Short mmCIF file of C-alpha atoms in Angstrom, two decimals:
data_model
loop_
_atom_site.label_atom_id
_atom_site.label_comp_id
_atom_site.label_asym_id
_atom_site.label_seq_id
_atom_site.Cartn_x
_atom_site.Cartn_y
_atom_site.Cartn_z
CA UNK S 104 -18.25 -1.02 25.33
CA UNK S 105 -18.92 2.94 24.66
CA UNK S 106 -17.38 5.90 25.93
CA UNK S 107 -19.24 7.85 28.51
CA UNK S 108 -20.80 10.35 26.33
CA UNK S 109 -18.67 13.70 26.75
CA UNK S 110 -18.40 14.46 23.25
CA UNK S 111 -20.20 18.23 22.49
CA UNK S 112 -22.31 16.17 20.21
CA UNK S 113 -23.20 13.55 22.59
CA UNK S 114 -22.41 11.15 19.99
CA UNK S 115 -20.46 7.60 20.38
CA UNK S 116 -16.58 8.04 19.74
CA UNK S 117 -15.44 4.82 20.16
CA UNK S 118 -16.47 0.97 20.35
CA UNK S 119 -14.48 -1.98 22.32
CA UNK S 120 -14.32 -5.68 21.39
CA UNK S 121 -14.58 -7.88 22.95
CA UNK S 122 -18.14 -6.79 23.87
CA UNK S 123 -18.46 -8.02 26.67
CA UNK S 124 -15.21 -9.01 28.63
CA UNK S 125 -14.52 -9.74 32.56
CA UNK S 126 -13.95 -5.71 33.20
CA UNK S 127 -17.24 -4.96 31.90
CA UNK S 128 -19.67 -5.20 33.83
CA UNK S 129 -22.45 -5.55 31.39
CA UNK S 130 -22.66 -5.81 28.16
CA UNK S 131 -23.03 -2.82 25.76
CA UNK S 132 -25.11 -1.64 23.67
CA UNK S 133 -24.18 -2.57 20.01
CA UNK S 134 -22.82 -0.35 17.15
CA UNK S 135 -24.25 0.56 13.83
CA UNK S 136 -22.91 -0.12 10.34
CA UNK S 137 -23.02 3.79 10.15
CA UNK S 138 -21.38 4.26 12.68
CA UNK S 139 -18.37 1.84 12.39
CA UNK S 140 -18.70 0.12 9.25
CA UNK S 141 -18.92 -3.30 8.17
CA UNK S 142 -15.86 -4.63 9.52
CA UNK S 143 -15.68 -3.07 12.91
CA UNK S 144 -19.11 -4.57 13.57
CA UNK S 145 -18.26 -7.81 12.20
CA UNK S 146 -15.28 -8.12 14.53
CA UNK S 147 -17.58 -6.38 17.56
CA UNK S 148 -20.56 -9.29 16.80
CA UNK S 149 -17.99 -12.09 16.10
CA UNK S 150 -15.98 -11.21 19.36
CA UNK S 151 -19.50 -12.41 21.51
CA UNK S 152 -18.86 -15.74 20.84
CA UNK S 153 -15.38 -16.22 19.45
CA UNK S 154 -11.81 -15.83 20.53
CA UNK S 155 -10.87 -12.38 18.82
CA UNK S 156 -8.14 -10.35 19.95
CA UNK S 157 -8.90 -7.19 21.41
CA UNK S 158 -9.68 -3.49 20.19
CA UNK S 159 -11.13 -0.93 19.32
CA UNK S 160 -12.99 1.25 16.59
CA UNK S 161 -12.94 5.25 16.34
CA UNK S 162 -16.12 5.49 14.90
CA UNK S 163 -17.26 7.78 11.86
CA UNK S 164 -18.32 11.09 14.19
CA UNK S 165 -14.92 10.77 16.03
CA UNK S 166 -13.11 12.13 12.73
CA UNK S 167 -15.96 14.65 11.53
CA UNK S 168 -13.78 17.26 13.06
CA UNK S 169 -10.97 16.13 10.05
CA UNK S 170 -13.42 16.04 7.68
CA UNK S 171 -14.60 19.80 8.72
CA UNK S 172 -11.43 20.57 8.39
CA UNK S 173 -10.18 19.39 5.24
CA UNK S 174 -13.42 20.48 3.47
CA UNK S 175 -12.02 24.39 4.25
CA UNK S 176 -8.78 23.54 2.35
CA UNK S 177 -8.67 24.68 -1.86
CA UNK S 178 -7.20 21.38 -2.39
CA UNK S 179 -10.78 20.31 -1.12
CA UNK S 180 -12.54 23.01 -3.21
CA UNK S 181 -10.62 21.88 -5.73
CA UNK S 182 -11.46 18.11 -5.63
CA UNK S 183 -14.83 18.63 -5.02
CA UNK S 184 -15.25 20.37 -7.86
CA UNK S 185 -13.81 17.74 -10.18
CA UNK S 186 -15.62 15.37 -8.35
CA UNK S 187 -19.03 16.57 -9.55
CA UNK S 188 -17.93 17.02 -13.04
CA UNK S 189 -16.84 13.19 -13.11
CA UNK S 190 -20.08 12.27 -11.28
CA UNK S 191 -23.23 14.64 -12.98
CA UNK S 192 -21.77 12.88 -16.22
CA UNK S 193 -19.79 15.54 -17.42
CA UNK S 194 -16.48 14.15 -16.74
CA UNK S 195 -16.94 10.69 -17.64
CA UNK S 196 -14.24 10.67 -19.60
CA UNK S 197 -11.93 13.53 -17.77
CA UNK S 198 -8.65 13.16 -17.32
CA UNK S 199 -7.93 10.47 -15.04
CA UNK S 200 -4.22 12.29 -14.38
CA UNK S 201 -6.42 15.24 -13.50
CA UNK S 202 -8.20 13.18 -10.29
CA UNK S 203 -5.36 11.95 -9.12
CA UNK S 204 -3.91 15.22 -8.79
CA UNK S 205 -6.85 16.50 -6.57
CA UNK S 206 -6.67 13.16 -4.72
CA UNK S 207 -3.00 12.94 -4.17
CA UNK S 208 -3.39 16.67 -2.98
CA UNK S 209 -5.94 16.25 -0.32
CA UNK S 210 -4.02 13.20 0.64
CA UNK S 211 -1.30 15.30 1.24
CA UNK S 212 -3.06 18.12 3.40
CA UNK S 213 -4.53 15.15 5.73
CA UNK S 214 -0.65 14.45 6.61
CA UNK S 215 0.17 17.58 6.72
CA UNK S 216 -2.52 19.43 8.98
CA UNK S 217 -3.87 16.72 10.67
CA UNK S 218 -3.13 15.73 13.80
CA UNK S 219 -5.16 14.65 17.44
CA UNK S 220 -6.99 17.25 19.29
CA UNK S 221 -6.50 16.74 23.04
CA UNK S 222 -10.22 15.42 23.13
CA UNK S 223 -9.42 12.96 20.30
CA UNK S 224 -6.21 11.87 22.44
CA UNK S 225 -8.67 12.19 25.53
CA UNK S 226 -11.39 9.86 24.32
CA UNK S 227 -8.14 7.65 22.70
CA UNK S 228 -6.48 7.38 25.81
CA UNK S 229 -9.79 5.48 27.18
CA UNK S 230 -10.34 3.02 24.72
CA UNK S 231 -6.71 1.98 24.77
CA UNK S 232 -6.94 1.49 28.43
CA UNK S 233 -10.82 -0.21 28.31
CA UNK S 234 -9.94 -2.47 25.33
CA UNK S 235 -6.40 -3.03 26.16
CA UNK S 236 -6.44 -2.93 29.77
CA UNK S 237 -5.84 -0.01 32.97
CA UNK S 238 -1.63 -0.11 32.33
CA UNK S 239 -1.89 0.03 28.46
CA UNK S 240 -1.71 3.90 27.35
CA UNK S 241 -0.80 5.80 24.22
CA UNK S 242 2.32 7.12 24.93
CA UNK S 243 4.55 4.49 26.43
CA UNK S 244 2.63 1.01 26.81
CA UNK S 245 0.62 0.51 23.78
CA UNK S 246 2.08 -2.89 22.42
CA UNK S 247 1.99 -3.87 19.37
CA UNK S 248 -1.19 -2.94 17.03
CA UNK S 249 -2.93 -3.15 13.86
CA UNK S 250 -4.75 0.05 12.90
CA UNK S 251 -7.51 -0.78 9.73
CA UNK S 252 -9.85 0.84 8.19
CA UNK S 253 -13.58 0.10 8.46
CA UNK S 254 -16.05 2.43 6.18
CA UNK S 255 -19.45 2.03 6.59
CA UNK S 256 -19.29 2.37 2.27
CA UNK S 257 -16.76 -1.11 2.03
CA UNK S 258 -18.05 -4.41 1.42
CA UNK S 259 -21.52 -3.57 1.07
CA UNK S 260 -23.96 -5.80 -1.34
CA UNK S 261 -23.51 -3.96 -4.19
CA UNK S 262 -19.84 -1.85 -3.30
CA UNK S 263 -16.98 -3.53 -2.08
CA UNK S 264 -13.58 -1.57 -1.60
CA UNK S 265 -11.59 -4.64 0.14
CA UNK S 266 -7.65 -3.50 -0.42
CA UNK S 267 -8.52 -0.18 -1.00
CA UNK S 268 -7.91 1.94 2.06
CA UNK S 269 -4.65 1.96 3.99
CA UNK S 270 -3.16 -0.56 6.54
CA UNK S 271 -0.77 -0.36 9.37
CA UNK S 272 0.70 -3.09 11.01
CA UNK S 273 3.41 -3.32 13.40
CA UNK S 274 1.93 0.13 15.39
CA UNK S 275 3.71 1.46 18.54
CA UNK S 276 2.71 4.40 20.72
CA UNK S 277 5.68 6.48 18.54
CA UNK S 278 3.69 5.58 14.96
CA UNK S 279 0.10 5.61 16.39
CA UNK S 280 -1.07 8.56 15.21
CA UNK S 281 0.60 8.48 12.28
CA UNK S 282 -0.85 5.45 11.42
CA UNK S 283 -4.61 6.90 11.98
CA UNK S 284 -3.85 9.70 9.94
CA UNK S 285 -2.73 7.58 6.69
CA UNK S 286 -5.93 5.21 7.09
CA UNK S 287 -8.12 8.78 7.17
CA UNK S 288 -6.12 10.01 4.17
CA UNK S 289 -6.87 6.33 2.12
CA UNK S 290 -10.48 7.81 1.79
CA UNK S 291 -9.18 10.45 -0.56
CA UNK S 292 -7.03 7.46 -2.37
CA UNK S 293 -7.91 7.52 -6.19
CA UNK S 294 -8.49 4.13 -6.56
CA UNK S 295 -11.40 4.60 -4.14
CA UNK S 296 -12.46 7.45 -5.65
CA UNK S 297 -12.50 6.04 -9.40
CA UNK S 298 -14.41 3.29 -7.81
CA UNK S 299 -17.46 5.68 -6.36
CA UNK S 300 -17.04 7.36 -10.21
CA UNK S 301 -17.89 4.03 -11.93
CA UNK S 302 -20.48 2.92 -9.24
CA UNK S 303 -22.74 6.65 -9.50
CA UNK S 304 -22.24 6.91 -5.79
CA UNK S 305 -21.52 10.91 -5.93
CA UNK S 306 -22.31 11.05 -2.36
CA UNK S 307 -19.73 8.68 -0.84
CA UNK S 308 -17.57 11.30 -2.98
CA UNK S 309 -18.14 14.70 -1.08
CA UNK S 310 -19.81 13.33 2.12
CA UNK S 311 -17.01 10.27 2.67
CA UNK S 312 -17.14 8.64 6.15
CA UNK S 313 -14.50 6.17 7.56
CA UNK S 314 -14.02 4.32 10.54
CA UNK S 315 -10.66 3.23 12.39
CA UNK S 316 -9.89 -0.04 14.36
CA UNK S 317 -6.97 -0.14 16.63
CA UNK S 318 -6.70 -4.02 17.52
CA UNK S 319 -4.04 -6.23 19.24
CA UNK S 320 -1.56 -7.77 16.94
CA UNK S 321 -0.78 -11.64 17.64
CA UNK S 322 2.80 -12.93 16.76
CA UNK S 323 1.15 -15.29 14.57
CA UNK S 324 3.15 -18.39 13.15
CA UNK S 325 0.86 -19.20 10.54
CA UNK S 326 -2.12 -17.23 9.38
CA UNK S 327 -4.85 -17.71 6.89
CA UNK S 328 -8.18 -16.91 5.17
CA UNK S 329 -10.80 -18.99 5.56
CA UNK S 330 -14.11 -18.76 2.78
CA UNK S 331 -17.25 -20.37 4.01
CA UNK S 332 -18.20 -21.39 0.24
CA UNK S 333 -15.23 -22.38 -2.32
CA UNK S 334 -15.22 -19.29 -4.09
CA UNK S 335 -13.17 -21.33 -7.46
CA UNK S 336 -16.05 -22.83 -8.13
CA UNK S 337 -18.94 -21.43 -5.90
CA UNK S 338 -19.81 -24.76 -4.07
CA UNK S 339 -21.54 -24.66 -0.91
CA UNK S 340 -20.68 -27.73 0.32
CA UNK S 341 -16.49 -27.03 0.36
CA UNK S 342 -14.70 -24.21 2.64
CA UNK S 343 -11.33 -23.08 1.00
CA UNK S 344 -8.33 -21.91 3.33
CA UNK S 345 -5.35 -20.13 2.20
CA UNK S 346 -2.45 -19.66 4.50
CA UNK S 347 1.07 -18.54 5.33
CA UNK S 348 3.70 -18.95 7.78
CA UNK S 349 4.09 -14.84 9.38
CA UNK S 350 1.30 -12.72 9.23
CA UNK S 351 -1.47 -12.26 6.69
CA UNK S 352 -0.72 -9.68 5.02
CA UNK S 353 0.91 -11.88 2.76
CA UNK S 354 -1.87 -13.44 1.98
CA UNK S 355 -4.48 -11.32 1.51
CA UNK S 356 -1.99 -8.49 -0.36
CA UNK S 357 -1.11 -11.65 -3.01
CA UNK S 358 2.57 -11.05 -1.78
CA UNK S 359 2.98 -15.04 -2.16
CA UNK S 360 1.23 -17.68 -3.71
CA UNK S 361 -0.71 -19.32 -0.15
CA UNK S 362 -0.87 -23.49 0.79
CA UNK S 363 -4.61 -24.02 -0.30
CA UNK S 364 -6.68 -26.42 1.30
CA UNK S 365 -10.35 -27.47 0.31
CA UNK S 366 -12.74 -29.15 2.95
CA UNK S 367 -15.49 -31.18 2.92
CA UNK S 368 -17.78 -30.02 5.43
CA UNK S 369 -20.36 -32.23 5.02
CA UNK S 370 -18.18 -35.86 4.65
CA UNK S 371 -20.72 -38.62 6.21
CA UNK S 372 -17.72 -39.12 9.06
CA UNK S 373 -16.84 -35.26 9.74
CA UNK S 374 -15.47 -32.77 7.79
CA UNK S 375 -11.98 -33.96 5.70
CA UNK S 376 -9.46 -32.40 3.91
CA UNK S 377 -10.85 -33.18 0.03
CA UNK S 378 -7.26 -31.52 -1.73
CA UNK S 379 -4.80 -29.43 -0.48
CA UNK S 380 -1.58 -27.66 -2.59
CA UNK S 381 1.09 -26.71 -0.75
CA UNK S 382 3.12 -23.89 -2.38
CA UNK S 383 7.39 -23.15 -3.04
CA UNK S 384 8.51 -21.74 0.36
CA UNK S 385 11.87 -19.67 -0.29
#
């Protein structure tokens, strides 16, 4: 679902999964990767036919007002600058100390100047209560969230930026915004930007564009990742699944080393376990 179109540039602020959900009473009309990036709309298409828990995405034009107002600090000037030294070829071998100077600086202005306008909190307020439900608000009776990141630059065919921009899990009402702010300032991180260096993608550089999904956090006992082809050896017929007791974070940040499983998806009788490894638990 969409907000109702108040914004002074009449353009979508916000997208709820599930899409379509017994409050709703019709379905609405999808997002775009531009708009919300690759992951919000996987989790917005998935969410049609599969249990996902609910959410919601902030999409790119909800923080062009940050942006704007970022790009009128020097630390911006600054960066920017530096940016298309490293990028027209003349800085392909500056001083990577140098970057991460300007990065770590913008970075810093983001945390320190940033903060919701009361339309942002506005148009906030009614996702949170459309994805989460009429008694859920920001500042009492959120629950518990996970706020991600979701550029429309990430996991693209020939980009991918997985573990790059900043996570929050755990999120209150008290760390909300907070939280929101350090996923915009990740776009500034310099491991993202020596990425778009190496990659010639100059644009993503000074034009950057981000994304933000608020989404309810299970108390998970066990949690996993699941890849469609066995990506140790690239077989099509095998799915591999790594998982953890607790969340997956663990997981997916390499904190521990996961229980693997490999499955044979096409067995004659129905899809079997073909190996598994259980790890050390301490």
């Amino acid at each position: 679902m969409n907000n109702d179109n108040s914004s002074t540039n009449n353009t979508q602020q916000y997208y709820v999964f599930p899409s379509c959900s017994s409050e709703q009473q019709a379905c609405s009309s999808p997002p775009t990767l531009g708009e919300v990036g690759g992951k919000a709309l996987s989790l917005y298409e998935t969410s049609a036919n599969f249990s996902v828990p609910p959410g919601l995405v902030l999409t790119v034009s909800f923080f062009q007002p940050w942006l704007d107002r970022i790009r009128k600090t020097s630390a911006w000037k600054d960066f920017a600058s530096a940016a298309a030294s490293a990028t027209d070829g003349a800085g392909a071998s500056a001083d990577v100390t140098k970057s991460k100077k300007h990065c770590d600086a913008i970075m810093t202005q983001c945390k320190k100047i940033l903060s919701l306008s009361s339309s942002q909190k506005k148009q906030l307020g009614q996702a949170i209560k459309t994805a989460f439900g009429p008694e859920a608000n920001i500042a009492t009776n959120l629950g518990v969230v996970a706020v991600r990141s979701s550029s429309p630059e990430e996991d693209l065919a020939g980009s991918s930026f997985a573990g790059g921009y900043e996570t929050s899990l755990g999120v209150t009402s008290d760390t909300l915004e907070d939280a929101i702010i350090n996923s915009f300032a990740s776009l500034f991180d310099h491991r993202i930007y020596l990425y778009k260096v190496q990659h010639g993608m100059s644009a993503a550089i000074t034009t950057p564009r981000i994304a933000i999904i608020v989404q309810r956090q299970i108390d998970s006992d066990v949690s996993g990742v699941g890849f469609s082809i066995n990506p140790s050896n690239n077989c099509y017929d095998e799915v591999m699944i790594s998982a953890n007791f607790g969340l997956g974070e663990s997981v997916v940040g390499g904190i521990i080393t996961p229980d693997t499983y490999i499955v044979d998806r096409f067995d004659a009788d129905a899809p079997s376990i073909a190996s598994k490894r259980v790890a050390e638990k301490t």
